[in-house]
CSV table of C-alpha atoms (C1' of nucleotides) in Angstrom, one decimal:
chain,number,residue,atom,x,y,z
A,191,MET,CA,14.0,-48.4,-6.0
A,192,ALA,CA,11.9,-45.4,-5.1
A,193,ALA,CA,11.1,-45.7,-1.4
A,194,SER,CA,7.6,-44.2,-1.7
A,195,ASP,CA,6.4,-46.8,-4.1
A,196,SER,CA,8.5,-49.8,-3.0
A,197,SER,CA,7.0,-53.1,-1.9
A,198,PHE,CA,7.9,-56.6,-1.0
A,199,ILE,CA,7.1,-58.0,-4.4
A,200,HIS,CA,9.4,-55.5,-6.1
A,201,TRP,CA,12.2,-56.3,-3.8
A,202,ARG,CA,11.8,-60.0,-4.2
A,203,PHE,CA,11.7,-59.8,-8.0
A,204,ALA,CA,14.8,-57.5,-8.2
A,205,ALA,CA,16.8,-59.7,-5.8
A,206,GLN,CA,15.9,-62.9,-7.6
A,207,GLY,CA,17.3,-61.3,-10.8
A,208,LEU,CA,20.5,-60.3,-9.2
A,209,PHE,CA,21.2,-63.7,-7.7
A,210,ASP,CA,20.4,-65.3,-11.0
A,211,LEU,CA,23.0,-63.0,-12.8
A,212,LYS,CA,25.6,-63.7,-10.1
A,213,GLN,CA,25.2,-67.5,-10.4
A,214,ALA,CA,25.5,-67.3,-14.2
A,215,LEU,CA,28.7,-65.3,-14.1
A,216,LYS,CA,30.2,-67.5,-11.4
A,217,LYS,CA,30.1,-70.4,-13.8
A,218,GLN,CA,32.2,-68.4,-16.2
A,219,GLY,CA,34.7,-67.7,-13.4
A,220,ILE,CA,33.6,-64.1,-13.0
A,221,GLN,CA,32.7,-62.9,-9.5
A,222,LEU,CA,30.0,-60.3,-9.7
A,223,LEU,CA,29.5,-58.0,-6.8
A,224,VAL,CA,25.9,-57.7,-5.9
A,225,LEU,CA,25.7,-55.0,-3.3
A,226,HIS,CA,22.9,-53.0,-1.9
A,227,ALA,CA,23.3,-49.6,-0.3
A,228,GLU,CA,22.5,-45.9,-0.8
A,229,PHE,CA,24.9,-44.8,-3.5
A,230,ILE,CA,26.8,-42.1,-1.7
A,231,GLU,CA,27.4,-44.1,1.4
A,232,PHE,CA,28.7,-47.0,-0.7
A,233,PHE,CA,30.8,-44.9,-3.0
A,234,GLU,CA,32.4,-42.9,-0.2
A,235,ARG,CA,33.8,-46.2,1.2
A,236,LEU,CA,34.6,-47.6,-2.2
A,237,LEU,CA,36.9,-44.7,-2.9
A,238,GLU,CA,39.1,-45.8,0.0
A,239,TYR,CA,40.1,-48.8,-2.0
A,240,VAL,CA,39.7,-47.9,-5.7
A,241,ASP,CA,40.3,-44.8,-7.8
A,242,VAL,CA,37.1,-44.5,-9.8
A,243,LYS,CA,37.2,-42.1,-12.8
A,244,ILE,CA,33.9,-42.8,-14.5
A,245,VAL,CA,30.5,-44.1,-13.3
A,246,TYR,CA,28.2,-45.6,-15.9
A,247,SER,CA,24.4,-46.0,-15.6
A,248,HIS,CA,21.3,-46.0,-17.6
A,249,CYS,CA,19.2,-42.8,-17.7
A,250,GLU,CA,16.4,-43.5,-15.3
A,251,THR,CA,12.9,-42.0,-15.8
A,252,GLY,CA,12.0,-42.3,-12.2
A,253,ASN,CA,9.7,-40.6,-9.7
A,254,GLN,CA,10.5,-37.7,-7.4
A,255,VAL,CA,12.3,-39.8,-4.8
A,256,SER,CA,14.8,-41.2,-7.4
A,257,PHE,CA,15.1,-37.8,-9.1
A,258,ASN,CA,16.2,-36.2,-5.8
A,259,ARG,CA,18.6,-39.0,-5.3
A,260,ASP,CA,20.1,-38.5,-8.7
A,261,LYS,CA,20.5,-34.8,-8.1
A,262,HIS,CA,22.5,-35.6,-4.9
A,263,VAL,CA,24.5,-38.2,-6.7
A,264,ALA,CA,25.3,-35.8,-9.5
A,265,ALA,CA,26.5,-33.1,-7.1
A,266,TYR,CA,28.5,-35.6,-5.1
A,267,LEU,CA,30.3,-37.0,-8.2
A,268,LYS,CA,31.0,-33.6,-9.5
A,269,MET,CA,32.6,-32.7,-6.2
A,270,LYS,CA,34.7,-35.8,-6.4
A,271,ALA,CA,35.6,-35.0,-10.0
A,272,VAL,CA,34.2,-38.3,-11.2
A,273,ILE,CA,32.4,-38.4,-14.5
A,274,TRP,CA,28.9,-39.8,-14.5
A,275,LYS,CA,27.9,-41.2,-17.9
A,276,GLU,CA,24.2,-42.0,-18.3
A,277,TYR,CA,23.0,-44.0,-21.3
A,278,GLN,CA,19.7,-43.2,-23.0
A,279,ARG,CA,17.2,-46.0,-22.5
A,280,ASP,CA,14.6,-47.3,-24.9
A,281,GLY,CA,14.5,-44.2,-27.2
A,282,VAL,CA,13.5,-42.0,-24.3
A,283,VAL,CA,15.3,-38.7,-24.5
A,284,ARG,CA,16.2,-36.4,-21.6
A,285,ARG,CA,15.5,-32.7,-22.2
A,286,LEU,CA,13.8,-33.5,-25.5
A,287,LYS,CA,13.1,-30.3,-27.4
A,288,SER,CA,10.4,-31.4,-29.8
A,289,ARG,CA,8.4,-34.6,-30.1
A,290,LYS,CA,7.8,-34.3,-33.7
A,291,ALA,CA,10.4,-36.8,-34.9
A,292,TRP,CA,10.0,-38.9,-31.8
A,293,PRO,CA,8.2,-42.0,-33.4
A,294,ALA,CA,10.7,-42.2,-36.3
A,295,ASN,CA,13.6,-41.8,-34.0
A,296,TRP,CA,12.3,-44.5,-31.7
A,297,TYR,CA,12.0,-47.0,-34.6
A,298,GLN,CA,15.6,-46.0,-35.6
A,299,THR,CA,16.8,-46.6,-32.1
A,300,MET,CA,15.1,-50.0,-31.9
A,301,HIS,CA,16.9,-51.0,-35.1
A,302,ASN,CA,20.4,-49.9,-34.0
A,303,SER,CA,22.7,-52.7,-33.0
A,304,LEU,CA,22.8,-54.0,-29.5
A,305,PHE,CA,25.5,-53.0,-27.2
A,306,ALA,CA,28.1,-55.8,-27.3
A,307,SER,CA,28.8,-56.7,-23.8
A,308,ALA,CA,31.2,-59.4,-24.9
A,309,SER,CA,33.7,-56.8,-25.9
A,310,LEU,CA,34.0,-55.5,-22.4
A,311,LYS,CA,37.3,-56.2,-20.6
A,312,PHE,CA,37.3,-56.9,-16.9
A,313,SER,CA,40.2,-56.6,-14.6
A,314,GLU,CA,40.3,-58.0,-11.2
A,315,LEU,CA,39.2,-55.8,-8.3
A,316,ARG,CA,40.2,-56.9,-4.8
A,317,LEU,CA,38.1,-55.6,-1.9
A,318,PRO,CA,38.3,-56.6,1.7
A,319,VAL,CA,35.7,-59.0,3.0
A,320,PRO,CA,34.3,-56.7,5.8
A,321,PHE,CA,33.7,-54.0,3.2
A,322,LEU,CA,31.8,-56.4,1.0
A,323,ASN,CA,29.8,-57.9,3.9
A,324,ALA,CA,28.7,-54.5,4.9
A,325,PHE,CA,26.8,-54.1,1.6
A,326,GLU,CA,26.0,-57.6,0.5
A,327,ILE,CA,22.4,-58.5,-0.1
A,328,PRO,CA,21.4,-61.2,2.3
A,329,ASP,CA,20.1,-64.5,0.9
A,330,PHE,CA,16.6,-64.0,-0.2
A,331,PRO,CA,13.9,-66.6,0.7
A,332,ILE,CA,11.8,-67.7,-2.3
A,333,ASP,CA,8.3,-68.4,-1.3
A,334,ASP,CA,7.2,-71.4,-3.4
A,335,LYS,CA,3.5,-70.6,-2.8
A,336,ALA,CA,3.7,-67.1,-4.2
A,337,ARG,CA,2.2,-66.6,-7.6
A,338,PHE,CA,4.4,-63.8,-8.9
A,339,GLN,CA,6.4,-64.2,-12.0
A,340,PRO,CA,10.0,-65.3,-11.2
A,341,GLY,CA,12.8,-62.7,-11.6
A,342,GLY,CA,16.0,-63.0,-13.6
A,343,ARG,CA,17.1,-62.7,-17.1
A,344,GLN,CA,16.8,-66.4,-17.8
A,345,ASN,CA,13.1,-66.4,-16.9
A,346,GLY,CA,12.7,-63.2,-19.0
A,347,LEU,CA,14.1,-65.0,-22.0
A,348,LYS,CA,11.8,-68.0,-21.4
A,349,TYR,CA,8.8,-65.7,-21.5
A,350,LEU,CA,10.1,-64.0,-24.6
A,351,ASN,CA,10.7,-67.2,-26.5
A,352,SER,CA,7.4,-68.8,-25.5
A,353,PHE,CA,5.5,-65.6,-26.5
A,354,LEU,CA,7.1,-65.4,-29.9
A,355,GLN,CA,6.9,-69.1,-30.6
A,356,GLU,CA,3.5,-69.9,-29.3
A,357,ARG,CA,1.5,-67.5,-27.1
A,358,VAL,CA,1.5,-64.6,-29.5
A,359,VAL,CA,-1.2,-66.4,-31.6
A,360,GLY,CA,-4.0,-65.1,-29.4
A,361,TYR,CA,-2.4,-61.8,-28.5
A,362,VAL,CA,-4.7,-59.3,-30.2
A,363,LYS,CA,-7.8,-61.3,-29.5
A,364,HIS,CA,-7.2,-61.8,-25.8
A,365,ILE,CA,-5.4,-58.6,-24.9
A,366,SER,CA,-8.5,-57.1,-23.1
A,367,LYS,CA,-9.6,-60.3,-21.4
A,368,PRO,CA,-8.6,-60.6,-17.8
A,369,ALA,CA,-8.2,-64.4,-17.9
A,370,GLU,CA,-6.9,-65.2,-21.4
A,371,SER,CA,-4.5,-62.2,-21.4
A,372,ARG,CA,-2.4,-63.9,-18.8
A,373,ARG,CA,-1.3,-66.4,-21.3
A,374,SER,CA,-1.7,-64.5,-24.6
A,375,CYS,CA,0.0,-61.3,-23.6
A,376,SER,CA,3.8,-61.3,-23.5
A,377,ARG,CA,4.2,-60.9,-19.8
A,378,LEU,CA,7.5,-59.3,-20.4
A,379,SER,CA,6.7,-56.1,-18.5
A,380,PRO,CA,8.4,-56.9,-15.2
A,381,TYR,CA,11.6,-57.9,-17.0
A,382,LEU,CA,11.6,-54.7,-19.1
A,383,ALA,CA,10.9,-52.6,-16.0
A,384,TRP,CA,13.7,-54.2,-14.0
A,385,GLY,CA,16.2,-54.2,-16.9
A,386,MET,CA,16.4,-58.0,-17.1
A,387,LEU,CA,15.6,-57.7,-20.8
A,388,SER,CA,16.2,-54.6,-22.9
A,389,MET,CA,13.5,-53.0,-25.0
A,390,ARG,CA,15.7,-53.1,-28.1
A,391,GLU,CA,16.6,-56.8,-27.8
A,392,VAL,CA,12.9,-57.6,-27.5
A,393,TYR,CA,12.0,-55.4,-30.4
A,394,GLN,CA,14.7,-57.1,-32.5
A,395,ALA,CA,13.6,-60.6,-31.5
A,396,VAL,CA,10.1,-59.8,-32.7
A,397,GLU,CA,11.6,-58.4,-35.9
A,398,ARG,CA,13.3,-61.7,-36.5
A,399,GLN,CA,10.2,-63.6,-35.8
A,400,LYS,CA,8.3,-61.6,-38.4
A,401,LYS,CA,10.7,-62.9,-41.0
A,402,LEU,CA,10.4,-66.5,-39.7
A,403,GLN,CA,6.7,-66.5,-39.5
A,404,PRO,CA,5.2,-64.0,-42.0
A,405,GLU,CA,1.7,-65.4,-41.2
A,406,ARG,CA,2.0,-63.9,-37.7
A,407,ARG,CA,3.1,-60.5,-39.0
A,408,PHE,CA,-0.2,-58.9,-37.9
A,409,GLN,CA,0.1,-60.0,-34.2
A,410,LEU,CA,3.8,-59.3,-34.1
A,411,LYS,CA,3.5,-55.8,-35.5
A,412,PHE,CA,0.7,-55.0,-33.2
A,413,PHE,CA,3.0,-56.1,-30.3
A,414,GLN,CA,5.8,-53.9,-31.6
A,415,GLU,CA,3.4,-51.0,-31.6
A,416,ARG,CA,2.6,-51.7,-27.9
A,417,LEU,CA,6.3,-51.5,-27.2
A,418,ARG,CA,6.4,-48.1,-28.9
A,419,TRP,CA,3.5,-46.9,-26.8
A,420,HIS,CA,5.3,-48.2,-23.7
A,421,CYS,CA,8.2,-45.8,-24.5
A,422,HIS,CA,5.9,-43.1,-25.7
A,423,PHE,CA,4.4,-42.8,-22.2
A,424,ILE,CA,7.8,-43.0,-20.4
A,425,GLN,CA,8.9,-40.1,-22.7
A,426,LYS,CA,5.8,-38.1,-21.5
A,427,PHE,CA,6.7,-38.6,-17.9
A,428,GLU,CA,10.4,-37.8,-18.6
A,429,THR,CA,9.2,-34.5,-20.1
A,430,GLU,CA,6.5,-33.6,-17.5
A,431,CYS,CA,7.3,-35.3,-14.2
A,432,ARG,CA,5.1,-33.1,-12.1
A,433,MET,CA,2.3,-35.4,-13.2
A,434,GLU,CA,3.3,-37.7,-10.3
A,435,PHE,CA,1.5,-35.3,-8.0
A,436,HIS,CA,-0.5,-32.8,-10.0
A,437,ASN,CA,-3.3,-32.9,-12.5
A,438,LEU,CA,-1.8,-32.4,-15.9
A,439,ASN,CA,-4.5,-29.9,-16.7
A,440,PRO,CA,-4.9,-27.7,-13.6
A,441,VAL,CA,-8.6,-27.0,-14.5
A,442,PHE,CA,-9.3,-30.3,-12.7
A,443,ASN,CA,-7.8,-29.2,-9.4
A,444,GLN,CA,-11.1,-27.8,-8.4
A,445,VAL,CA,-13.0,-31.1,-8.3
A,446,ARG,CA,-12.5,-34.6,-6.8
A,447,THR,CA,-10.4,-33.4,-3.9
A,448,GLN,CA,-12.0,-35.3,-1.0
A,449,THR,CA,-11.2,-38.9,-0.1
A,450,ASN,CA,-13.6,-41.4,1.4
A,451,GLU,CA,-11.6,-43.9,3.4
A,452,ARG,CA,-14.4,-46.5,3.6
A,453,ILE,CA,-14.7,-46.6,-0.2
A,454,LEU,CA,-10.9,-46.6,-0.7
A,455,GLU,CA,-10.5,-49.5,1.6
A,456,ALA,CA,-13.3,-51.4,-0.1
A,457,TRP,CA,-11.6,-50.9,-3.4
A,458,LYS,CA,-8.2,-51.8,-2.2
A,459,ALA,CA,-9.5,-55.0,-0.6
A,460,GLY,CA,-11.5,-56.1,-3.6
A,461,ALA,CA,-14.7,-55.7,-1.7
A,462,THR,CA,-16.7,-53.1,-3.7
A,463,GLY,CA,-19.6,-55.4,-4.5
A,464,PHE,CA,-18.9,-55.2,-8.2
A,465,PRO,CA,-17.7,-58.7,-9.2
A,466,LEU,CA,-15.3,-57.9,-12.0
A,467,VAL,CA,-13.7,-55.0,-10.1
A,468,ASP,CA,-13.2,-57.2,-7.0
A,469,ALA,CA,-11.9,-60.2,-9.1
A,470,CYS,CA,-9.3,-57.9,-10.8
A,471,MET,CA,-8.1,-56.4,-7.6
A,472,ARG,CA,-7.8,-59.7,-5.7
A,473,CYS,CA,-6.0,-61.3,-8.7
A,474,LEU,CA,-3.6,-58.3,-8.9
A,475,LYS,CA,-2.9,-58.5,-5.2
A,476,ALA,CA,-2.2,-62.3,-5.4
A,477,THR,CA,-0.1,-62.3,-8.6
A,478,GLY,CA,1.3,-58.8,-9.2
A,479,TYR,CA,-0.3,-58.7,-12.6
A,480,ILE,CA,-3.6,-57.8,-14.3
A,481,ASN,CA,-3.9,-56.9,-18.0
A,482,PHE,CA,-4.0,-53.3,-19.2
A,483,ARG,CA,-7.7,-53.0,-19.9
A,484,MET,CA,-8.6,-54.2,-16.4
A,485,ARG,CA,-6.1,-51.8,-14.9
A,486,ALA,CA,-7.8,-49.0,-16.8
A,487,MET,CA,-11.2,-50.2,-15.5
A,488,LEU,CA,-9.9,-50.3,-11.9
A,489,VAL,CA,-8.7,-46.7,-12.1
A,490,SER,CA,-11.8,-45.6,-13.9
A,491,PHE,CA,-14.1,-47.1,-11.3
A,492,ILE,CA,-12.3,-45.6,-8.3
A,493,THR,CA,-11.8,-42.2,-9.8
A,494,HIS,CA,-15.1,-41.8,-11.7
A,495,ASN,CA,-17.7,-43.9,-10.0
A,496,CYS,CA,-16.3,-43.5,-6.5
A,497,TRP,CA,-15.1,-40.0,-7.3
A,498,GLN,CA,-11.7,-40.4,-5.5
A,499,PRO,CA,-8.6,-38.4,-6.4
A,500,TRP,CA,-6.2,-40.5,-8.4
A,501,GLN,CA,-3.4,-39.4,-6.0
A,502,ALA,CA,-5.0,-41.5,-3.3
A,503,ILE,CA,-4.6,-44.7,-5.3
A,504,ALA,CA,-1.4,-44.2,-7.4
A,505,PRO,CA,1.1,-45.4,-4.8
A,506,TYR,CA,-1.1,-48.4,-3.8
A,507,LEU,CA,-1.2,-49.6,-7.4
A,508,ALA,CA,2.5,-49.0,-7.8
A,509,GLN,CA,3.2,-51.3,-4.9
A,510,LEU,CA,1.0,-54.0,-6.4
A,511,PHE,CA,2.3,-54.0,-9.9
A,512,LEU,CA,5.3,-56.3,-10.2
A,513,ASP,CA,6.0,-54.3,-13.4
A,514,TYR,CA,5.7,-50.9,-11.9
A,515,GLU,CA,7.3,-48.4,-14.2
A,516,PRO,CA,6.9,-44.7,-13.1
A,517,GLY,CA,6.9,-43.4,-16.7
A,518,ILE,CA,3.9,-45.6,-17.6
A,519,HIS,CA,2.2,-45.5,-14.2
A,520,TYR,CA,1.5,-41.8,-13.8
A,521,PRO,CA,0.5,-40.9,-17.4
A,522,GLN,CA,-1.8,-43.9,-17.5
A,523,ILE,CA,-3.4,-43.2,-14.2
A,524,GLN,CA,-4.1,-39.6,-15.2
A,525,MET,CA,-5.3,-40.7,-18.6
A,526,GLN,CA,-7.8,-43.1,-17.0
A,527,ALA,CA,-8.8,-40.6,-14.4
A,528,GLY,CA,-9.6,-38.1,-17.1
A,529,SER,CA,-7.3,-35.4,-15.5
A,530,SER,CA,-4.9,-35.1,-18.5
A,531,GLY,CA,-7.3,-32.9,-20.3
A,532,THR,CA,-6.0,-33.9,-23.7
A,533,HIS,CA,-7.4,-37.4,-23.7
A,534,ILE,CA,-11.1,-38.3,-23.9
A,535,ILE,CA,-12.7,-39.2,-20.6
A,536,ARG,CA,-13.2,-42.9,-20.4
A,537,THR,CA,-15.8,-44.0,-17.9
A,538,TYR,CA,-16.0,-47.7,-18.0
A,539,ASP,CA,-19.2,-49.5,-17.3
A,540,VAL,CA,-17.9,-52.2,-15.0
A,541,VAL,CA,-21.0,-54.4,-15.6
A,542,LYS,CA,-20.8,-54.1,-19.3
A,543,GLN,CA,-17.1,-54.9,-19.1
A,544,SER,CA,-17.9,-57.9,-17.0
A,545,TYR,CA,-20.3,-59.4,-19.6
A,546,LYS,CA,-17.9,-58.5,-22.4
A,547,GLN,CA,-14.5,-59.5,-21.0
A,548,ASP,CA,-15.6,-62.4,-18.8
A,549,PRO,CA,-18.7,-63.7,-20.5
A,550,MET,CA,-18.7,-67.1,-18.8
A,551,GLY,CA,-17.8,-65.5,-15.4
A,552,ASN,CA,-14.9,-67.9,-15.1
A,553,PHE,CA,-12.4,-65.2,-14.0
A,554,ILE,CA,-14.8,-63.8,-11.4
A,555,ARG,CA,-15.6,-67.3,-10.1
A,556,LEU,CA,-11.8,-68.0,-9.8
A,557,TRP,CA,-11.0,-64.9,-7.8
A,558,VAL,CA,-14.2,-64.1,-5.9
A,559,GLU,CA,-14.7,-67.2,-3.9
A,560,GLU,CA,-18.1,-66.0,-2.5
A,561,LEU,CA,-19.7,-66.0,-6.0
A,562,LYS,CA,-18.4,-69.3,-7.4
A,563,ASP,CA,-21.6,-71.3,-7.1
A,564,LEU,CA,-24.0,-68.6,-8.4
A,565,PRO,CA,-25.7,-68.9,-11.8
A,566,LEU,CA,-24.1,-66.9,-14.5
A,567,ALA,CA,-26.5,-64.0,-14.6
A,568,PHE,CA,-26.0,-63.3,-10.9
A,569,VAL,CA,-22.2,-63.7,-11.1
A,570,HIS,CA,-22.1,-60.5,-13.1
A,571,GLU,CA,-24.9,-58.8,-11.1
A,572,PRO,CA,-25.3,-60.3,-7.7
A,573,TRP,CA,-27.4,-57.4,-6.5
A,574,LYS,CA,-30.2,-58.8,-8.7
A,575,LEU,CA,-30.7,-61.7,-6.3
A,576,SER,CA,-33.6,-61.2,-3.9
A,577,ARG,CA,-32.6,-60.0,-0.4
A,578,GLU,CA,-33.5,-63.4,0.9
A,579,ASP,CA,-31.4,-65.3,-1.6
A,580,ARG,CA,-28.5,-62.9,-1.1
A,581,MET,CA,-28.5,-63.5,2.7
A,582,LYS,CA,-28.6,-67.3,2.0
A,583,SER,CA,-26.1,-67.8,-0.8
A,584,ILE,CA,-23.7,-64.9,-0.6
A,585,PRO,CA,-23.9,-63.6,3.0
A,586,SER,CA,-20.2,-62.4,3.0
A,587,TYR,CA,-20.2,-60.6,-0.3
A,588,PRO,CA,-20.6,-56.8,0.0
A,589,GLU,CA,-23.4,-54.7,-1.4
A,590,PRO,CA,-22.3,-52.3,-4.2
A,591,VAL,CA,-20.5,-49.3,-2.7
A,592,VAL,CA,-21.9,-46.9,-5.2
A,593,ASP,CA,-24.8,-46.5,-7.6
A,594,LEU,CA,-23.2,-47.2,-10.9
A,595,LYS,CA,-25.5,-45.2,-13.2
A,596,GLN,CA,-25.8,-42.2,-11.0
A,597,SER,CA,-22.1,-41.9,-10.1
A,598,ARG,CA,-21.1,-42.4,-13.8
A,599,GLN,CA,-23.5,-39.6,-14.9
A,600,PHE,CA,-22.2,-37.3,-12.2
A,601,ALA,CA,-18.5,-37.9,-13.1
A,602,GLN,CA,-19.2,-37.4,-16.8
A,603,GLN,CA,-21.0,-34.2,-16.2
A,604,GLU,CA,-18.4,-32.7,-13.9
A,605,LEU,CA,-15.3,-33.7,-16.0
A,606,TRP,CA,-16.8,-33.0,-19.4
A,607,GLY,CA,-18.0,-29.7,-18.1
A,608,LEU,CA,-14.5,-28.7,-17.0
A,609,LYS,CA,-12.9,-30.1,-20.2
A,610,LYS,CA,-15.0,-27.9,-22.3
A,611,THR,CA,-14.1,-24.6,-20.6
A,612,LYS,CA,-12.0,-22.1,-22.4
A,613,GLN,CA,-9.3,-22.3,-19.7
A,614,ALA,CA,-9.0,-26.1,-20.2
A,615,LYS,CA,-8.9,-25.9,-23.9
A,616,GLU,CA,-6.1,-23.3,-23.9
A,617,TYR,CA,-4.0,-25.3,-21.5
A,618,ASN,CA,-4.6,-28.4,-23.5
A,619,GLN,CA,-3.1,-26.7,-26.5
A,620,TYR,CA,0.1,-26.2,-24.5
A,621,LEU,CA,0.0,-29.8,-23.4
A,622,LEU,CA,-0.5,-31.1,-26.9
A,623,ASN,CA,2.6,-29.3,-28.1
A,624,LEU,CA,4.6,-30.5,-25.1
A,625,LEU,CA,3.6,-34.1,-24.9
A,626,THR,CA,2.4,-35.3,-28.2
A,627,ASN,CA,4.1,-36.1,-31.5
A,628,GLN,CA,2.2,-33.5,-33.5
A,629,GLY,CA,3.6,-30.5,-31.7
A,630,SER,CA,6.0,-28.0,-33.2
B,64,DA,C1',2.4,-41.0,-35.6
B,65,DA,C1',-3.3,-36.6,-30.7
B,66,DA,C1',-3.9,-44.0,-26.7
B,67,DG,C1',-10.6,-40.9,-30.2
B,68,DT,C1',-14.3,-42.7,-32.8
B,69,DT,C1',-19.0,-43.0,-33.9
B,70,DT,C1',-23.6,-41.4,-33.6
B,71,DT,C1',-26.8,-37.7,-33.0
B,72,DT,C1',-28.1,-33.0,-33.2
B,73,DT,C1',-28.0,-28.6,-35.1
B,74,DC,C1',-27.4,-25.1,-38.5
C,37,DA,C1',-21.4,-30.1,-43.1
C,38,DA,C1',-20.1,-28.9,-38.6
C,39,DA,C1',-20.7,-29.3,-33.8
C,40,DA,C1',-22.0,-31.7,-29.9
C,41,DA,C1',-22.8,-35.7,-27.4
C,42,DA,C1',-22.4,-40.4,-26.5
C,43,DC,C1',-19.6,-44.0,-25.7
C,44,DT,C1',-15.2,-47.0,-26.6
C,45,DT,C1',-10.5,-50.6,-27.8
DNA sequence: AAAGTTTTTTC
DNA sequence: AAAAAACTT
């Protein structure tokens, strides 16, 4: 876990998964060590009891904090003459030379057979109790009232099965809707992010389902394409990790540099005065999940309409997303903020989205308590109420923090202006070669 | 398979 | 027909 982006919900989800795994293995008579510590501190003491020759791990596409940790670990293990073997994850390649064959290679990787854990041979390792106690994760209290998805591989498999057998029916239709997507999307993202399910096993399960239910091929294939995009973005971040902090195209460095704390706080609290924006934020805070389109809208609103630097909101969202995945997080935020240069600038109209994605206003009414008794037209646009009615019926709901039309026009003008400069276009050519699959 | 495509304007 | 602008899933 990267310290800078860590949060309570991540910790809880991860811990739940580990205890789940520990219980499952205990039934088979295998005692799994679930320990928690900084690697070097732990390993240094472990070496007092065991002669370790090789360390295995997956190849993590993390953020700067985890990258620095890995560099320390690599140097330390080299010094101890221990081999560190990292396995490629999800078709994401370290030090990738060219992306040209990436999509084809990804599909190939997804079809390769799964690693057969059953063939592993374990031998008993005896460690003294005080050593174990020093690193043991304490029992983790599960809050029954919390509305986050439950951790653990077993829960991940439940989501996978219910998605493939039932929920996928509405996948394409509901993918952009904040309410319906909660059921019709797979909801596998946290299990994938935390390694409780592997990308390849999910892909192959979908492949099997396509054969079982040819009538659902369209939806299932669409989902597989989403899985590929998932990895596509992680690969981008693997190749260009500076995008955690810097605009991908430096031409954008000259604008949107000042923060406005009042506006940032309003957005973080779900109190911007724009019902769908506020509903999405409040829902995300309560459940750790909001669908992709609404994430894009939240970022578009704060970076374009509110003209806030994306760097000011990236760690906050990382903490809220139960499925936080650095390799998706930063490319997506820059894409929605329009700072990648190579992507078109999407400036969502949050009112239009409101009418389109939540036509009956049900999602808004569910999450923005203040608006639940308003007639439909005002649920989308409460500022249309007369001042008198507003004071009477929604006294605690805030006025809009920005002028939607004006702010949108300003952002478009600024960003398109920069995007069209010679400097931006030249740098984009470099980025296209580096980060897309058409490059040389 | 560049997570842009469609519509409008200009030549 | 090409370029620019408008507007998106």
